[in-house]
Amino acid sequence: MKLARFASLVLLAAAVALLFAGYLRSTAAPAASNFVLVAHCGAGDYSKTPPEALERDRAAMIVAIRQGYAILAAGGRSLDAVETTIRSLEDSGEFDAGRGAYYTRAGVPEMDAAIMDGRTLAAGSVASLQHIANPIHLARLVMEKTPHVMLVGPGAEEFAKSQGIELVSPFYFYNQRLWDLYQKAKSAGDKKQSSTLEGNRPDVYGTVGVVALDQQGNLAAGTSTGGTVMKMPGRVGDSPIIGAGTYANNESCGVSATGVGEYFMRNIVAADICERVRYLHVSLEQAANDVVMKELVEQHGDGGVIALDRQGNVSTPFNTTGMITGTARGDGKITLRGWSKTAEPIVVPASQ
């Protein structure tokens, strides 16, 4: 009798353990089909953007997001999806990243980028690059091939050469549209003789960023930028600063930011949003809105973020008139929105 009762207790304990394990799996990680990828290509005022340029932006976003989506749909890692999507955005030349980077006062683009693994908290970032076609790729190599988090300038480019990356000429980044913008800003700056942030703000901060959640329930985030128009050579914004413009932690969320980087650095915006979720137990939406729509607004810090948690919740607040974002989920659709606050979303297939 005692043996039978003991056996019954063992079976009951095993059943409870299995139920509890199932509960943990359901709350700690999403279902396999619940993967998500969110991308942005900058906040600002798109009302002055010509319709054909706006269409090019959306088309480039679709091309890039489809590449990241394909990786996630096949069961690939969020890190791979983030890097691949951003590389495509850098290569497009449509945004302030990679081939489309803004010119500094010296007339030479300088680029920054960062990537972070939400599972391990490993991170890599690079800044003040002049000869790297895909800064996001070098940032990932810093994360995976060095004991460091950030490398800058010539040191970062020497490391790139050691990893087999061919340095490109600054002429690789030549873009007539951006050169004209630089000349216009330079002329206006000479007249004003001003070095304030206010005098150098573009209509659109074309920084690009991606946050992804893979089928294993792991988050990753990445950001790439050319900074602001007519920035001082050597100026570094929030994008490559872990916790300011880029952050990912499976315990809370992943964030990529765009806007006036100085304000995002002062307020460690990306980490602040995630820590509010983690420690205050507020929703992702509330955390992101409280930081972007209240704290930054009070300081006149223009910009926005894309944020994603492990349950697949997405928040994309911006305090400018627009911020183009694209979201792809396991349902096979990409939803583009944000070029104005009243714009109707555009939905396209996530697979070609």
Tab-separated table of C-alpha atoms in Angstrom:
chain	number	residue	atom	x	y	z
A	1	MET	CA	0.000	0.000	0.000
A	2	LYS	CA	2.771	2.426	0.941
A	3	LEU	CA	4.602	1.592	-2.289
A	4	ALA	CA	1.501	2.267	-4.375
A	5	ARG	CA	0.896	5.565	-2.560
A	6	PHE	CA	4.528	6.580	-3.108
A	7	ALA	CA	4.258	5.738	-6.802
A	8	SER	CA	1.095	7.835	-7.092
A	9	LEU	CA	2.823	10.796	-5.454
A	10	VAL	CA	5.783	10.462	-7.841
A	11	LEU	CA	3.458	10.429	-10.858
A	12	LEU	CA	1.532	13.419	-9.515
A	13	ALA	CA	4.764	15.369	-8.946
A	14	ALA	CA	5.951	14.547	-12.456
A	15	ALA	CA	2.653	15.731	-13.936
A	16	VAL	CA	2.826	19.003	-12.003
A	17	ALA	CA	6.422	19.497	-13.111
A	18	LEU	CA	5.470	18.994	-16.752
A	19	LEU	CA	2.576	21.442	-16.462
A	20	PHE	CA	4.818	24.014	-14.789
A	21	ALA	CA	7.488	23.588	-17.453
A	22	GLY	CA	4.864	24.104	-20.125
A	23	TYR	CA	3.709	27.263	-18.380
A	24	LEU	CA	7.258	28.596	-18.235
A	25	ARG	CA	7.750	27.918	-21.924
A	26	SER	CA	4.520	29.686	-22.796
A	27	THR	CA	5.377	32.801	-20.782
A	28	ALA	CA	9.147	33.008	-21.262
A	29	ALA	CA	9.333	32.502	-25.013
A	30	PRO	CA	6.977	33.028	-27.943
A	31	ALA	CA	5.521	30.315	-30.124
A	32	ALA	CA	7.648	29.329	-33.085
A	33	SER	CA	5.444	31.269	-35.528
A	34	ASN	CA	5.561	34.406	-33.399
A	35	PHE	CA	8.782	35.803	-34.846
A	36	VAL	CA	8.867	39.535	-35.539
A	37	LEU	CA	11.128	41.998	-37.330
A	38	VAL	CA	10.743	45.770	-37.024
A	39	ALA	CA	12.797	48.300	-38.988
A	40	HIS	CA	12.988	52.090	-39.174
A	41	CYS	CA	14.688	54.482	-41.573
A	42	GLY	CA	14.625	57.695	-39.608
A	43	ALA	CA	12.304	60.167	-37.903
A	44	GLY	CA	11.617	63.716	-39.029
A	45	ASP	CA	9.439	65.785	-41.330
A	46	TYR	CA	8.647	63.809	-44.474
A	47	SER	CA	6.223	66.450	-45.756
A	48	LYS	CA	9.087	68.016	-47.720
A	49	THR	CA	10.216	64.700	-49.185
A	50	PRO	CA	9.296	64.414	-52.894
A	51	PRO	CA	6.803	61.600	-53.587
A	52	GLU	CA	9.287	59.734	-55.778
A	53	ALA	CA	11.929	59.840	-53.013
A	54	LEU	CA	9.377	58.617	-50.472
A	55	GLU	CA	8.512	55.750	-52.777
A	56	ARG	CA	12.208	54.845	-53.089
A	57	ASP	CA	12.487	54.816	-49.303
A	58	ARG	CA	9.548	52.449	-48.967
A	59	ALA	CA	10.826	50.207	-51.748
A	60	ALA	CA	14.272	49.972	-50.135
A	61	MET	CA	12.656	49.143	-46.794
A	62	ILE	CA	10.626	46.336	-48.371
A	63	VAL	CA	13.697	44.826	-50.050
A	64	ALA	CA	15.654	44.901	-46.785
A	65	ILE	CA	12.869	43.599	-44.538
A	66	ARG	CA	12.191	40.701	-46.887
A	67	GLN	CA	15.788	39.574	-46.479
A	68	GLY	CA	15.546	39.615	-42.694
A	69	TYR	CA	12.121	37.969	-42.769
A	70	ALA	CA	13.442	35.082	-44.858
A	71	ILE	CA	16.080	34.365	-42.208
A	72	LEU	CA	13.563	34.371	-39.353
A	73	ALA	CA	10.979	32.324	-41.277
A	74	ALA	CA	13.622	29.644	-41.883
A	75	GLY	CA	14.371	29.456	-38.159
A	76	GLY	CA	17.461	31.659	-38.319
A	77	ARG	CA	18.879	33.853	-35.567
A	78	SER	CA	17.634	37.320	-34.777
A	79	LEU	CA	21.235	38.583	-34.951
A	80	ASP	CA	21.554	37.407	-38.545
A	81	ALA	CA	18.216	38.965	-39.468
A	82	VAL	CA	19.196	42.303	-37.914
A	83	GLU	CA	22.586	42.459	-39.620
A	84	THR	CA	21.283	41.359	-43.025
A	85	THR	CA	18.411	43.836	-43.012
A	86	ILE	CA	20.641	46.735	-42.002
A	87	ARG	CA	23.292	45.836	-44.573
A	88	SER	CA	20.652	46.107	-47.274
A	89	LEU	CA	19.560	49.511	-45.963
A	90	GLU	CA	23.203	50.666	-45.871
A	91	ASP	CA	23.749	49.513	-49.454
A	92	SER	CA	20.631	51.222	-50.809
A	93	GLY	CA	22.058	54.739	-50.571
A	94	GLU	CA	18.582	56.024	-49.675
A	95	PHE	CA	19.202	56.590	-45.978
A	96	ASP	CA	21.700	58.239	-43.644
A	97	ALA	CA	23.714	55.045	-43.267
A	98	GLY	CA	26.401	53.350	-45.313
A	99	ARG	CA	26.285	54.568	-48.891
A	100	GLY	CA	23.801	57.316	-48.037
A	101	ALA	CA	25.658	58.791	-45.044
A	102	TYR	CA	25.558	62.556	-44.516
A	103	TYR	CA	28.715	64.633	-44.968
A	104	THR	CA	30.611	66.134	-42.051
A	105	ARG	CA	31.863	69.724	-42.083
A	106	ALA	CA	35.028	68.394	-43.695
A	107	GLY	CA	32.996	66.999	-46.593
A	108	VAL	CA	33.673	63.340	-45.774
A	109	PRO	CA	31.051	60.934	-44.373
A	110	GLU	CA	31.771	59.365	-40.988
A	111	MET	CA	29.653	56.388	-39.940
A	112	ASP	CA	28.678	54.669	-36.706
A	113	ALA	CA	26.890	51.387	-35.990
A	114	ALA	CA	26.072	48.948	-33.201
A	115	ILE	CA	24.527	45.513	-32.734
A	116	MET	CA	23.482	43.693	-29.560
A	117	ASP	CA	22.466	40.127	-28.696
A	118	GLY	CA	19.581	40.049	-26.228
A	119	ARG	CA	20.315	36.477	-25.192
A	120	THR	CA	23.890	37.007	-24.008
A	121	LEU	CA	24.099	40.824	-23.775
A	122	ALA	CA	27.109	40.653	-26.074
A	123	ALA	CA	27.464	43.841	-28.093
A	124	GLY	CA	29.714	45.412	-30.685
A	125	SER	CA	29.930	48.946	-32.000
A	126	VAL	CA	32.051	51.097	-34.289
A	127	ALA	CA	32.295	54.850	-34.773
A	128	SER	CA	33.934	57.512	-36.939
A	129	LEU	CA	34.446	55.184	-39.900
A	130	GLN	CA	35.347	56.661	-43.288
A	131	HIS	CA	36.235	53.621	-45.395
A	132	ILE	CA	33.804	50.840	-44.408
A	133	ALA	CA	30.918	50.049	-46.760
A	134	ASN	CA	28.897	48.152	-44.135
A	135	PRO	CA	29.537	49.457	-40.604
A	136	ILE	CA	26.963	47.074	-39.100
A	137	HIS	CA	29.021	44.084	-40.265
A	138	LEU	CA	32.162	45.468	-38.648
A	139	ALA	CA	30.223	46.122	-35.435
A	140	ARG	CA	29.247	42.467	-35.330
A	141	LEU	CA	32.853	41.405	-35.879
A	142	VAL	CA	33.887	43.590	-32.942
A	143	MET	CA	31.307	41.746	-30.854
A	144	GLU	CA	32.324	38.270	-31.963
A	145	LYS	CA	36.057	38.562	-32.695
A	146	THR	CA	37.389	40.898	-30.001
A	147	PRO	CA	37.126	41.203	-26.203
A	148	HIS	CA	35.878	44.783	-26.660
A	149	VAL	CA	32.532	46.459	-27.245
A	150	MET	CA	33.572	49.549	-29.242
A	151	LEU	CA	36.302	50.374	-31.740
A	152	VAL	CA	36.600	53.769	-33.429
A	153	GLY	CA	38.318	55.532	-36.297
A	154	PRO	CA	41.608	54.216	-37.706
A	155	GLY	CA	41.815	51.481	-35.076
A	156	ALA	CA	38.456	50.091	-36.140
A	157	GLU	CA	39.488	50.195	-39.789
A	158	GLU	CA	42.769	48.414	-39.065
A	159	PHE	CA	40.764	45.709	-37.329
A	160	ALA	CA	38.510	45.533	-40.398
A	161	LYS	CA	41.520	44.852	-42.613
A	162	SER	CA	42.653	42.082	-40.271
A	163	GLN	CA	39.249	40.461	-40.793
A	164	GLY	CA	39.536	40.567	-44.573
A	165	ILE	CA	37.291	43.602	-45.112
A	166	GLU	CA	38.426	45.741	-48.025
A	167	LEU	CA	38.500	49.460	-47.258
A	168	VAL	CA	36.673	51.642	-49.758
A	169	SER	CA	37.466	55.128	-50.991
A	170	PRO	CA	35.336	58.020	-49.668
A	171	PHE	CA	34.216	58.357	-53.293
A	172	TYR	CA	32.277	55.122	-52.764
A	173	PHE	CA	29.856	57.177	-50.677
A	174	TYR	CA	29.516	60.008	-53.209
A	175	ASN	CA	25.908	60.996	-53.752
A	176	GLN	CA	24.921	64.117	-55.688
A	177	ARG	CA	21.791	64.671	-53.606
A	178	LEU	CA	23.751	64.525	-50.361
A	179	TRP	CA	26.582	66.622	-51.743
A	180	ASP	CA	24.073	69.320	-52.692
A	181	LEU	CA	22.610	69.106	-49.178
A	182	TYR	CA	26.094	69.477	-47.714
A	183	GLN	CA	26.871	72.514	-49.868
A	184	LYS	CA	23.571	74.127	-48.895
A	185	ALA	CA	24.144	73.459	-45.192
A	186	LYS	CA	27.727	74.688	-45.438
A	187	SER	CA	26.642	77.925	-47.071
A	188	ALA	CA	23.934	78.495	-44.480
A	189	GLY	CA	26.333	77.632	-41.656
A	190	ASP	CA	28.936	80.080	-42.934
A	191	LYS	CA	26.350	82.852	-42.970
A	192	LYS	CA	25.072	82.093	-39.495
A	193	GLN	CA	28.528	81.301	-38.105
A	194	SER	CA	26.711	78.957	-35.750
A	195	SER	CA	27.663	75.538	-34.448
A	196	THR	CA	24.488	74.891	-32.476
A	197	LEU	CA	22.474	71.730	-32.839
A	198	GLU	CA	19.469	73.776	-33.917
A	199	GLY	CA	21.276	75.122	-36.955
A	200	ASN	CA	22.291	71.730	-38.260
A	201	ARG	CA	19.103	69.720	-37.973
A	202	PRO	CA	17.981	68.035	-41.213
A	203	ASP	CA	14.340	67.529	-42.181
A	204	VAL	CA	14.758	63.788	-41.672
A	205	TYR	CA	17.189	61.886	-39.451
A	206	GLY	CA	17.834	59.009	-41.836
A	207	THR	CA	19.410	56.628	-39.335
A	208	VAL	CA	18.362	53.012	-39.907
A	209	GLY	CA	17.681	50.383	-37.269
A	210	VAL	CA	16.223	46.923	-36.805
A	211	VAL	CA	14.960	44.890	-33.858
A	212	ALA	CA	14.110	41.209	-34.286
A	213	LEU	CA	12.659	38.303	-32.309
A	214	ASP	CA	13.480	34.841	-33.642
A	215	GLN	CA	11.696	31.503	-33.303
A	216	GLN	CA	13.903	30.584	-30.346
A	217	GLY	CA	12.605	33.635	-28.462
A	218	ASN	CA	15.818	35.654	-28.665
A	219	LEU	CA	15.956	39.388	-29.274
A	220	ALA	CA	18.591	41.384	-31.140
A	221	ALA	CA	18.884	45.050	-32.092
A	222	GLY	CA	21.099	47.055	-34.416
A	223	THR	CA	21.476	50.631	-35.639
A	224	SER	CA	23.560	52.284	-38.358
A	225	THR	CA	23.996	55.967	-39.175
A	226	GLY	CA	26.020	58.682	-40.811
A	227	GLY	CA	25.134	61.131	-38.057
A	228	THR	CA	23.863	64.640	-38.637
A	229	VAL	CA	24.369	67.019	-41.542
A	230	MET	CA	27.498	69.148	-41.098
A	231	LYS	CA	28.497	67.473	-37.838
A	232	MET	CA	31.997	68.168	-36.538
A	233	PRO	CA	34.521	65.533	-37.660
A	234	GLY	CA	34.814	62.984	-34.892
A	235	ARG	CA	31.322	63.619	-33.535
A	236	VAL	CA	29.627	60.406	-32.388
A	237	GLY	CA	25.906	60.170	-31.724
A	238	ASP	CA	23.735	57.704	-29.862
A	239	SER	CA	23.539	54.945	-32.483
A	240	PRO	CA	26.761	53.102	-31.505
A	241	ILE	CA	26.345	53.796	-27.784
A	242	ILE	CA	24.964	50.684	-26.116
A	243	GLY	CA	21.993	51.731	-24.002
A	244	ALA	CA	21.498	55.069	-25.735
A	245	GLY	CA	20.548	54.326	-29.346
A	246	THR	CA	20.817	50.533	-29.348
A	247	TYR	CA	19.929	47.935	-26.734
A	248	ALA	CA	18.620	44.363	-26.464
A	249	ASN	CA	17.948	42.148	-23.467
A	250	ASN	CA	15.776	39.030	-23.448
A	251	GLU	CA	14.644	39.997	-19.941
A	252	SER	CA	12.906	43.106	-21.259
A	253	CYS	CA	13.064	44.302	-24.865
A	254	GLY	CA	15.090	45.439	-27.840
A	255	VAL	CA	15.294	49.066	-29.035
A	256	SER	CA	16.774	51.050	-31.916
A	257	ALA	CA	16.524	54.841	-31.926
A	258	THR	CA	16.677	57.722	-34.391
A	259	GLY	CA	16.802	61.459	-33.816
A	260	VAL	CA	19.078	64.040	-32.229
A	261	GLY	CA	21.630	61.695	-30.694
A	262	GLU	CA	22.836	64.031	-27.973
A	263	TYR	CA	19.447	63.886	-26.252
A	264	PHE	CA	19.257	60.103	-26.574
A	265	MET	CA	22.698	59.784	-24.981
A	266	ARG	CA	21.893	62.106	-22.100
A	267	ASN	CA	18.775	60.099	-21.328
A	268	ILE	CA	20.154	56.600	-22.159
A	269	VAL	CA	16.879	56.206	-24.014
A	270	ALA	CA	17.112	52.617	-25.282
A	271	ALA	CA	18.169	51.118	-21.946
A	272	ASP	CA	15.734	53.293	-20.005
A	273	ILE	CA	12.795	51.919	-21.980
A	274	CYS	CA	13.903	48.333	-21.431
A	275	GLU	CA	14.618	48.792	-17.742
A	276	ARG	CA	11.193	50.338	-17.166
A	277	VAL	CA	9.702	47.189	-18.652
A	278	ARG	CA	11.980	44.975	-16.574
A	279	TYR	CA	11.813	46.653	-13.170
A	280	LEU	CA	8.613	48.718	-13.171
A	281	HIS	CA	6.670	45.958	-14.957
A	282	VAL	CA	4.913	48.443	-17.198
A	283	SER	CA	3.912	47.605	-20.759
A	284	LEU	CA	6.337	48.158	-23.606
A	285	GLU	CA	3.980	50.757	-25.042
A	286	GLN	CA	3.869	52.767	-21.821
A	287	ALA	CA	7.614	52.607	-21.270
A	288	ALA	CA	8.413	53.767	-24.802
A	289	ASN	CA	5.811	56.528	-24.759
A	290	ASP	CA	6.875	57.837	-21.361
A	291	VAL	CA	10.461	58.235	-22.561
A	292	VAL	CA	9.932	59.445	-26.138
A	293	MET	CA	6.714	61.416	-25.821
A	294	LYS	CA	7.277	62.920	-22.372
A	295	GLU	CA	10.920	63.086	-21.289
A	296	LEU	CA	12.390	63.816	-24.719
A	297	VAL	CA	9.616	66.246	-25.625
A	298	GLU	CA	10.230	68.225	-22.428
A	299	GLN	CA	13.878	68.588	-23.490
A	300	HIS	CA	13.063	69.302	-27.160
A	301	GLY	CA	14.793	66.079	-28.161
A	302	ASP	CA	13.393	65.155	-31.586
A	303	GLY	CA	13.196	61.538	-32.621
A	304	GLY	CA	11.630	58.156	-32.071
A	305	VAL	CA	12.296	54.485	-31.410
A	306	ILE	CA	11.259	51.033	-32.472
A	307	ALA	CA	10.850	48.651	-29.537
A	308	LEU	CA	10.025	44.943	-29.378
A	309	ASP	CA	9.611	42.495	-26.486
A	310	ARG	CA	9.697	38.678	-26.274
A	311	GLN	CA	5.924	38.426	-26.459
A	312	GLY	CA	6.003	40.074	-29.875
A	313	ASN	CA	4.639	43.426	-28.691
A	314	VAL	CA	5.814	46.339	-30.824
A	315	SER	CA	5.939	50.048	-30.000
A	316	THR	CA	7.077	52.761	-32.418
A	317	PRO	CA	6.535	56.189	-30.819
A	318	PHE	CA	7.981	59.322	-32.422
A	319	ASN	CA	7.661	62.972	-31.435
A	320	THR	CA	8.391	64.328	-34.914
A	321	THR	CA	5.816	64.542	-37.711
A	322	GLY	CA	6.909	61.193	-39.100
A	323	MET	CA	9.058	58.064	-38.715
A	324	ILE	CA	8.927	55.379	-41.376
A	325	THR	CA	8.753	51.867	-39.945
A	326	GLY	CA	8.148	48.407	-41.339
A	327	THR	CA	6.969	45.405	-39.329
A	328	ALA	CA	7.002	41.785	-40.499
A	329	ARG	CA	5.466	38.883	-38.574
A	330	GLY	CA	4.921	35.197	-39.032
A	331	ASP	CA	1.709	35.907	-40.955
A	332	GLY	CA	3.827	36.689	-44.009
A	333	LYS	CA	3.014	40.390	-44.293
A	334	ILE	CA	5.027	43.613	-44.057
A	335	THR	CA	3.228	46.674	-42.761
A	336	LEU	CA	4.780	50.045	-43.591
A	337	ARG	CA	3.646	53.210	-41.833
A	338	GLY	CA	4.748	56.485	-40.296
A	339	TRP	CA	5.717	58.912	-43.081
A	340	SER	CA	2.988	61.052	-41.522
A	341	LYS	CA	0.803	60.626	-38.466
A	342	THR	CA	-2.286	60.235	-40.658
A	343	ALA	CA	-0.782	58.045	-43.381
A	344	GLU	CA	-2.668	54.852	-44.151
A	345	PRO	CA	-0.438	51.799	-43.650
A	346	ILE	CA	0.793	49.940	-46.727
A	347	VAL	CA	0.725	46.142	-46.488
A	348	VAL	CA	2.804	43.991	-48.849
A	349	PRO	CA	3.828	40.298	-48.883
A	350	ALA	CA	6.921	39.494	-46.834
A	351	SER	CA	8.051	36.983	-49.447
A	352	GLN	CA	8.721	37.783	-53.066
